[in-house]
């Protein structure tokens, strides 16, 4: 089954496509040290929920970039429905190829897609360059919540070796010249909502579209991922949005 379709269906009921609650997202928005008229860049913006909240709260202007042909039209529609088309531009494309003029943003974000630059280090480097000294960076990233079990490592051969601890994620940012301001760390309730909404969406889609040839693959993948989450990921995988400032 095509990746974008799988992601689009499983996230059809999410406005926030990561394991952060709506209240925590509002907290993040309130903690951003931004001047009015700030320029904000969101790479892998999904449905642009965070970008819209920032623009509304801070009077900022924003650009959101996303590669998914499913998510981009949704993001554009939501921006238009909230009357923010003058302030937010949504670009369809690969974030890694987006021309970010160095030092031209006040805030640069990537929430839940550090693979765009090959991991956390590459992401911090790219976003720090986009804002320049004194600029703000927000990165959403997973961390190892406890020692990973051999079963988890075997089930996640690509992800597991890349996972740092929460403290090591912060250390990594500091070592790269970013000051750590704050972290919004998700709790199990946040994770449960994020994961189970995906399962609900897949099951309801399958019931409504029994003739879709992708339904069997959709359910097989989602049920496998759900079991993986409940048996291992729920305890072993953490998630945080790190708020950082590039050292002057
Ligand atoms: C976990 S979601 C996070 C979305 C959004 N940041 C949020 O938190 O609601 C990851 C997003 O990354 C997008 N994505 C994946 N690879 C990308 C790439 N190379 N460039 C831009 N966006 C990408 C996906 O389409 C998806 O919307």
mmCIF file of C-alpha atoms and ligand atoms in Angstrom:
data_model
loop_
_atom_site.group_PDB
_atom_site.id
_atom_site.type_symbol
_atom_site.label_atom_id
_atom_site.label_comp_id
_atom_site.label_asym_id
_atom_site.label_seq_id
_atom_site.Cartn_x
_atom_site.Cartn_y
_atom_site.Cartn_z
ATOM 1 C CA UNK A 1 0.000 0.000 0.000
ATOM 2 C CA UNK A 2 1.296 3.428 -0.917
ATOM 3 C CA UNK A 3 2.884 5.196 2.087
ATOM 4 C CA UNK A 4 1.089 8.536 1.704
ATOM 5 C CA UNK A 5 -2.281 6.816 1.447
ATOM 6 C CA UNK A 6 -1.600 4.751 4.566
ATOM 7 C CA UNK A 7 -0.462 7.820 6.481
ATOM 8 C CA UNK A 8 -3.368 9.900 5.140
ATOM 9 C CA UNK A 9 -6.020 7.377 6.174
ATOM 10 C CA UNK A 10 -4.545 6.591 9.581
ATOM 11 C CA UNK A 11 -4.146 10.300 10.388
ATOM 12 C CA UNK A 12 -7.498 11.410 8.987
ATOM 13 C CA UNK A 13 -8.830 12.309 12.474
ATOM 14 C CA UNK A 14 -5.643 13.978 13.734
ATOM 15 C CA UNK A 15 -5.175 17.704 13.486
ATOM 16 C CA UNK A 16 -1.880 17.307 15.379
ATOM 17 C CA UNK A 17 0.062 14.510 13.690
ATOM 18 C CA UNK A 18 2.387 13.699 16.588
ATOM 19 C CA UNK A 19 1.912 12.500 20.186
ATOM 20 C CA UNK A 20 1.490 15.987 21.686
ATOM 21 C CA UNK A 21 -1.811 17.016 23.265
ATOM 22 C CA UNK A 22 -3.644 20.131 22.144
ATOM 23 C CA UNK A 23 -3.015 21.746 25.569
ATOM 24 C CA UNK A 24 0.737 21.093 25.328
ATOM 25 C CA UNK A 25 0.805 22.563 21.833
ATOM 26 C CA UNK A 26 -0.837 25.727 23.217
ATOM 27 C CA UNK A 27 1.758 25.800 25.972
ATOM 28 C CA UNK A 28 4.526 25.618 23.379
ATOM 29 C CA UNK A 29 2.961 28.481 21.417
ATOM 30 C CA UNK A 30 2.754 30.622 24.563
ATOM 31 C CA UNK A 31 6.407 29.965 25.408
ATOM 32 C CA UNK A 32 7.841 31.012 22.045
ATOM 33 C CA UNK A 33 9.957 34.155 22.395
ATOM 34 C CA UNK A 34 8.796 35.769 19.143
ATOM 35 C CA UNK A 35 8.465 39.389 18.101
ATOM 36 C CA UNK A 36 5.324 40.471 16.215
ATOM 37 C CA UNK A 37 5.721 39.968 12.484
ATOM 38 C CA UNK A 38 8.202 37.124 13.040
ATOM 39 C CA UNK A 39 8.968 34.795 10.119
ATOM 40 C CA UNK A 40 8.287 31.136 10.854
ATOM 41 C CA UNK A 41 9.288 28.068 8.850
ATOM 42 C CA UNK A 42 7.749 24.640 9.496
ATOM 43 C CA UNK A 43 9.347 21.759 7.606
ATOM 44 C CA UNK A 44 7.044 18.705 7.438
ATOM 45 C CA UNK A 45 4.118 20.847 8.618
ATOM 46 C CA UNK A 46 1.438 18.152 8.215
ATOM 47 C CA UNK A 47 -1.970 19.833 8.539
ATOM 48 C CA UNK A 48 -0.311 23.089 9.666
ATOM 49 C CA UNK A 49 -2.034 23.115 13.058
ATOM 50 C CA UNK A 50 1.015 24.347 14.986
ATOM 51 C CA UNK A 51 1.881 26.917 12.339
ATOM 52 C CA UNK A 52 -1.668 28.299 12.395
ATOM 53 C CA UNK A 53 -1.694 28.577 16.182
ATOM 54 C CA UNK A 54 1.654 30.413 16.166
ATOM 55 C CA UNK A 55 0.612 32.827 13.430
ATOM 56 C CA UNK A 56 -2.670 33.557 15.206
ATOM 57 C CA UNK A 57 -1.121 34.033 18.655
ATOM 58 C CA UNK A 58 1.984 36.006 17.646
ATOM 59 C CA UNK A 59 0.909 37.867 14.527
ATOM 60 C CA UNK A 60 3.670 36.027 12.660
ATOM 61 C CA UNK A 61 3.974 35.035 9.003
ATOM 62 C CA UNK A 62 4.705 31.444 8.123
ATOM 63 C CA UNK A 63 5.732 28.944 5.474
ATOM 64 C CA UNK A 64 4.865 25.269 5.859
ATOM 65 C CA UNK A 65 6.507 22.618 3.676
ATOM 66 C CA UNK A 66 5.245 19.055 3.361
ATOM 67 C CA UNK A 67 5.902 16.263 0.900
ATOM 68 C CA UNK A 68 2.606 14.408 1.202
ATOM 69 C CA UNK A 69 0.071 14.890 -1.615
ATOM 70 C CA UNK A 70 -2.588 13.878 0.940
ATOM 71 C CA UNK A 71 -1.650 16.365 3.652
ATOM 72 C CA UNK A 72 -0.839 19.462 1.582
ATOM 73 C CA UNK A 73 -4.391 20.046 0.207
ATOM 74 C CA UNK A 74 -5.765 19.523 3.725
ATOM 75 C CA UNK A 75 -3.296 22.041 5.172
ATOM 76 C CA UNK A 76 -4.163 24.601 2.464
ATOM 77 C CA UNK A 77 -7.889 24.135 3.040
ATOM 78 C CA UNK A 78 -7.539 24.561 6.810
ATOM 79 C CA UNK A 79 -5.390 27.680 6.406
ATOM 80 C CA UNK A 80 -8.006 29.155 4.103
ATOM 81 C CA UNK A 81 -10.912 28.206 6.394
ATOM 82 C CA UNK A 82 -9.235 29.969 9.315
ATOM 83 C CA UNK A 83 -8.721 33.115 7.235
ATOM 84 C CA UNK A 84 -4.919 32.842 7.335
ATOM 85 C CA UNK A 85 -4.110 32.639 3.618
ATOM 86 C CA UNK A 86 -2.481 36.088 3.690
ATOM 87 C CA UNK A 87 -0.100 34.989 6.475
ATOM 88 C CA UNK A 88 0.685 31.348 5.694
ATOM 89 C CA UNK A 89 2.002 29.741 2.530
ATOM 90 C CA UNK A 90 1.911 25.949 2.191
ATOM 91 C CA UNK A 91 4.503 24.486 -0.164
ATOM 92 C CA UNK A 92 4.361 20.914 -1.462
ATOM 93 C CA UNK A 93 7.848 19.442 -1.660
ATOM 94 C CA UNK A 94 10.780 17.748 -0.002
ATOM 95 C CA UNK A 95 11.875 19.721 3.046
ATOM 96 C CA UNK A 96 15.486 18.730 2.424
ATOM 97 C CA UNK A 97 15.383 20.548 -0.902
ATOM 98 C CA UNK A 98 13.536 23.643 0.279
ATOM 99 C CA UNK A 99 15.708 26.726 -0.283
ATOM 100 C CA UNK A 100 16.061 28.203 3.209
ATOM 101 C CA UNK A 101 17.947 31.463 3.014
ATOM 102 C CA UNK A 102 20.393 31.436 5.975
ATOM 103 C CA UNK A 103 19.333 33.617 8.899
ATOM 104 C CA UNK A 104 16.056 34.639 7.295
ATOM 105 C CA UNK A 105 13.630 33.154 9.855
ATOM 106 C CA UNK A 106 12.932 33.918 13.523
ATOM 107 C CA UNK A 107 11.665 30.401 14.212
ATOM 108 C CA UNK A 108 12.368 27.200 12.282
ATOM 109 C CA UNK A 109 10.631 23.948 13.186
ATOM 110 C CA UNK A 110 10.537 20.305 12.260
ATOM 111 C CA UNK A 111 8.102 18.324 14.388
ATOM 112 C CA UNK A 112 8.265 14.599 13.783
ATOM 113 C CA UNK A 113 10.353 14.293 10.631
ATOM 114 C CA UNK A 114 14.051 14.545 11.511
ATOM 115 C CA UNK A 115 14.715 11.921 8.844
ATOM 116 C CA UNK A 116 14.410 14.804 6.359
ATOM 117 C CA UNK A 117 18.033 15.686 7.267
ATOM 118 C CA UNK A 118 19.153 12.186 8.258
ATOM 119 C CA UNK A 119 18.488 12.534 11.997
ATOM 120 C CA UNK A 120 18.561 14.956 14.914
ATOM 121 C CA UNK A 121 22.056 16.383 14.298
ATOM 122 C CA UNK A 122 21.386 17.143 10.637
ATOM 123 C CA UNK A 123 18.042 18.696 11.521
ATOM 124 C CA UNK A 124 19.491 20.956 14.209
ATOM 125 C CA UNK A 125 22.245 22.057 11.833
ATOM 126 C CA UNK A 126 19.793 22.893 9.029
ATOM 127 C CA UNK A 127 17.275 24.709 11.261
ATOM 128 C CA UNK A 128 19.968 26.630 13.181
ATOM 129 C CA UNK A 129 21.366 27.886 9.876
ATOM 130 C CA UNK A 130 17.881 28.950 8.760
ATOM 131 C CA UNK A 131 17.374 31.194 11.815
ATOM 132 C CA UNK A 132 20.946 32.281 12.574
ATOM 133 C CA UNK A 133 22.321 33.461 15.964
ATOM 134 C CA UNK A 134 19.571 34.328 18.473
ATOM 135 C CA UNK A 135 16.928 32.528 16.416
ATOM 136 C CA UNK A 136 14.535 29.946 17.838
ATOM 137 C CA UNK A 137 14.347 26.291 16.805
ATOM 138 C CA UNK A 138 11.668 23.736 17.712
ATOM 139 C CA UNK A 139 12.243 20.051 17.024
ATOM 140 C CA UNK A 140 9.929 17.143 17.788
ATOM 141 C CA UNK A 141 11.894 13.953 18.298
ATOM 142 C CA UNK A 142 11.572 10.507 19.851
ATOM 143 C CA UNK A 143 13.802 9.322 22.655
ATOM 144 C CA UNK A 144 14.597 6.104 24.487
ATOM 145 C CA UNK A 145 12.392 6.154 27.585
ATOM 146 C CA UNK A 146 14.164 3.089 29.027
ATOM 147 C CA UNK A 147 16.698 0.478 27.929
ATOM 148 C CA UNK A 148 15.307 -1.007 24.736
ATOM 149 C CA UNK A 149 14.353 -4.668 24.888
ATOM 150 C CA UNK A 150 15.946 -7.070 22.350
ATOM 151 C CA UNK A 151 12.437 -7.584 20.932
ATOM 152 C CA UNK A 152 12.053 -3.846 20.344
ATOM 153 C CA UNK A 153 15.483 -3.577 18.694
ATOM 154 C CA UNK A 154 14.666 -6.539 16.441
ATOM 155 C CA UNK A 155 11.303 -5.038 15.474
ATOM 156 C CA UNK A 156 12.771 -1.565 14.800
ATOM 157 C CA UNK A 157 16.170 -2.259 13.198
ATOM 158 C CA UNK A 158 16.415 1.195 11.596
ATOM 159 C CA UNK A 159 14.931 3.366 14.348
ATOM 160 C CA UNK A 160 16.371 1.667 17.452
ATOM 161 C CA UNK A 161 20.075 2.459 16.853
ATOM 162 C CA UNK A 162 19.250 6.141 16.268
ATOM 163 C CA UNK A 163 17.334 6.635 19.520
ATOM 164 C CA UNK A 164 19.081 8.703 22.189
ATOM 165 C CA UNK A 165 17.842 9.255 25.721
ATOM 166 C CA UNK A 166 15.871 12.420 26.491
ATOM 167 C CA UNK A 167 18.912 13.940 28.236
ATOM 168 C CA UNK A 168 21.156 12.985 25.307
ATOM 169 C CA UNK A 169 18.824 14.737 22.839
ATOM 170 C CA UNK A 170 19.244 17.935 24.878
ATOM 171 C CA UNK A 171 23.009 17.388 25.213
ATOM 172 C CA UNK A 172 23.233 16.960 21.455
ATOM 173 C CA UNK A 173 21.549 20.332 20.907
ATOM 174 C CA UNK A 174 23.805 22.057 23.439
ATOM 175 C CA UNK A 175 26.906 20.522 21.861
ATOM 176 C CA UNK A 176 25.782 21.928 18.516
ATOM 177 C CA UNK A 177 25.552 25.494 19.835
ATOM 178 C CA UNK A 178 21.870 25.669 20.741
ATOM 179 C CA UNK A 179 20.687 26.649 24.217
ATOM 180 C CA UNK A 180 17.932 24.474 25.621
ATOM 181 C CA UNK A 181 14.883 26.543 26.649
ATOM 182 C CA UNK A 182 12.151 23.993 27.318
ATOM 183 C CA UNK A 183 10.773 20.560 26.445
ATOM 184 C CA UNK A 184 7.173 19.388 26.158
ATOM 185 C CA UNK A 185 7.366 15.708 27.015
ATOM 186 C CA UNK A 186 4.429 13.517 26.059
ATOM 187 C CA UNK A 187 2.775 11.241 28.594
ATOM 188 C CA UNK A 188 1.137 7.888 27.944
ATOM 189 C CA UNK A 189 -2.251 9.528 27.528
ATOM 190 C CA UNK A 190 -0.808 11.641 24.682
ATOM 191 C CA UNK A 191 0.710 8.551 23.077
ATOM 192 C CA UNK A 192 -2.470 6.513 23.472
ATOM 193 C CA UNK A 193 -4.528 9.221 21.772
ATOM 194 C CA UNK A 194 -2.046 9.529 18.906
ATOM 195 C CA UNK A 195 -1.793 5.779 18.283
ATOM 196 C CA UNK A 196 -5.377 4.687 18.922
ATOM 197 C CA UNK A 197 -6.843 7.443 16.745
ATOM 198 C CA UNK A 198 -4.846 5.869 13.909
ATOM 199 C CA UNK A 199 -6.336 2.444 14.592
ATOM 200 C CA UNK A 200 -9.854 3.834 14.858
ATOM 201 C CA UNK A 201 -9.456 5.671 11.552
ATOM 202 C CA UNK A 202 -8.135 2.556 9.786
ATOM 203 C CA UNK A 203 -10.899 0.312 11.131
ATOM 204 C CA UNK A 204 -13.662 2.793 10.239
ATOM 205 C CA UNK A 205 -12.181 3.358 6.772
ATOM 206 C CA UNK A 206 -12.076 -0.400 6.146
ATOM 207 C CA UNK A 207 -15.708 -0.800 7.203
ATOM 208 C CA UNK A 208 -16.780 2.061 4.935
ATOM 209 C CA UNK A 209 -14.655 1.079 1.900
ATOM 210 C CA UNK A 210 -14.811 -2.742 1.738
ATOM 211 C CA UNK A 211 -14.089 -2.653 -2.020
ATOM 212 C CA UNK A 212 -10.828 -0.714 -1.693
ATOM 213 C CA UNK A 213 -8.118 -3.229 -2.720
ATOM 214 C CA UNK A 214 -5.781 -1.721 -0.095
ATOM 215 C CA UNK A 215 -8.043 -2.482 2.864
ATOM 216 C CA UNK A 216 -6.414 -5.818 3.771
ATOM 217 C CA UNK A 217 -2.921 -4.277 3.730
ATOM 218 C CA UNK A 218 -4.156 -1.246 5.681
ATOM 219 C CA UNK A 219 -5.619 -3.366 8.476
ATOM 220 C CA UNK A 220 -2.706 -5.788 8.575
ATOM 221 C CA UNK A 221 -0.160 -2.966 8.939
ATOM 222 C CA UNK A 222 -2.163 -0.909 11.393
ATOM 223 C CA UNK A 223 -3.055 -3.839 13.637
ATOM 224 C CA UNK A 224 0.593 -4.950 13.653
ATOM 225 C CA UNK A 225 1.768 -1.433 14.529
ATOM 226 C CA UNK A 226 -0.885 -1.105 17.225
ATOM 227 C CA UNK A 227 0.206 -4.372 18.831
ATOM 228 C CA UNK A 228 3.840 -3.240 18.618
ATOM 229 C CA UNK A 229 2.920 0.028 20.335
ATOM 230 C CA UNK A 230 0.919 -1.580 23.131
ATOM 231 C CA UNK A 231 3.366 -4.386 23.837
ATOM 232 C CA UNK A 232 6.625 -2.401 23.561
ATOM 233 C CA UNK A 233 6.589 1.166 22.258
ATOM 234 C CA UNK A 234 4.187 2.477 24.892
ATOM 235 C CA UNK A 235 6.777 1.869 27.635
ATOM 236 C CA UNK A 236 10.050 2.174 25.745
ATOM 237 C CA UNK A 237 9.588 5.089 23.358
ATOM 238 C CA UNK A 238 9.324 8.697 24.469
ATOM 239 C CA UNK A 239 8.549 11.860 22.550
ATOM 240 C CA UNK A 240 9.300 15.509 23.194
ATOM 241 C CA UNK A 241 9.216 18.828 21.419
ATOM 242 C CA UNK A 242 12.464 20.650 22.227
ATOM 243 C CA UNK A 243 12.478 24.436 22.264
ATOM 244 C CA UNK A 244 15.971 25.767 21.557
ATOM 245 C CA UNK A 245 17.749 29.026 20.833
ATOM 246 C CA UNK A 246 20.830 29.377 18.664
ATOM 247 C CA UNK A 247 23.674 30.762 20.766
ATOM 248 C CA UNK A 248 24.688 34.303 19.791
HETATM 249 C C1 LIG B 1 4.744 12.786 12.088
HETATM 250 S S1 LIG B 1 4.094 13.830 10.825
HETATM 251 C C2 LIG B 1 4.219 15.419 11.591
HETATM 252 C C3 LIG B 1 3.383 16.485 10.937
HETATM 253 C C4 LIG B 1 3.345 17.822 11.663
HETATM 254 N N1 LIG B 1 4.675 18.354 11.877
HETATM 255 C C5 LIG B 1 2.632 17.687 12.986
HETATM 256 O O1 LIG B 1 3.341 17.521 13.998
HETATM 257 O O2 LIG B 1 1.397 17.716 13.009
HETATM 258 C C6 LIG B 1 5.395 13.825 9.633
HETATM 259 C C7 LIG B 1 5.126 14.682 8.407
HETATM 260 O O3 LIG B 1 6.320 14.703 7.627
HETATM 261 C C8 LIG B 1 5.952 14.790 6.266
HETATM 262 N N2 LIG B 1 7.162 14.434 5.492
HETATM 263 C C9 LIG B 1 7.751 13.218 5.388
HETATM 264 N N3 LIG B 1 8.883 13.297 4.669
HETATM 265 C C10 LIG B 1 9.011 14.611 4.309
HETATM 266 C C11 LIG B 1 9.975 15.340 3.556
HETATM 267 N N4 LIG B 1 11.052 14.739 3.025
HETATM 268 N N5 LIG B 1 9.789 16.665 3.384
HETATM 269 C C12 LIG B 1 8.702 17.297 3.909
HETATM 270 N N6 LIG B 1 7.759 16.656 4.629
HETATM 271 C C13 LIG B 1 7.902 15.331 4.830
HETATM 272 C C14 LIG B 1 4.765 13.850 6.187
HETATM 273 O O4 LIG B 1 3.996 14.079 5.038
HETATM 274 C C15 LIG B 1 4.032 14.204 7.481
HETATM 275 O O5 LIG B 1 3.084 15.233 7.259
#
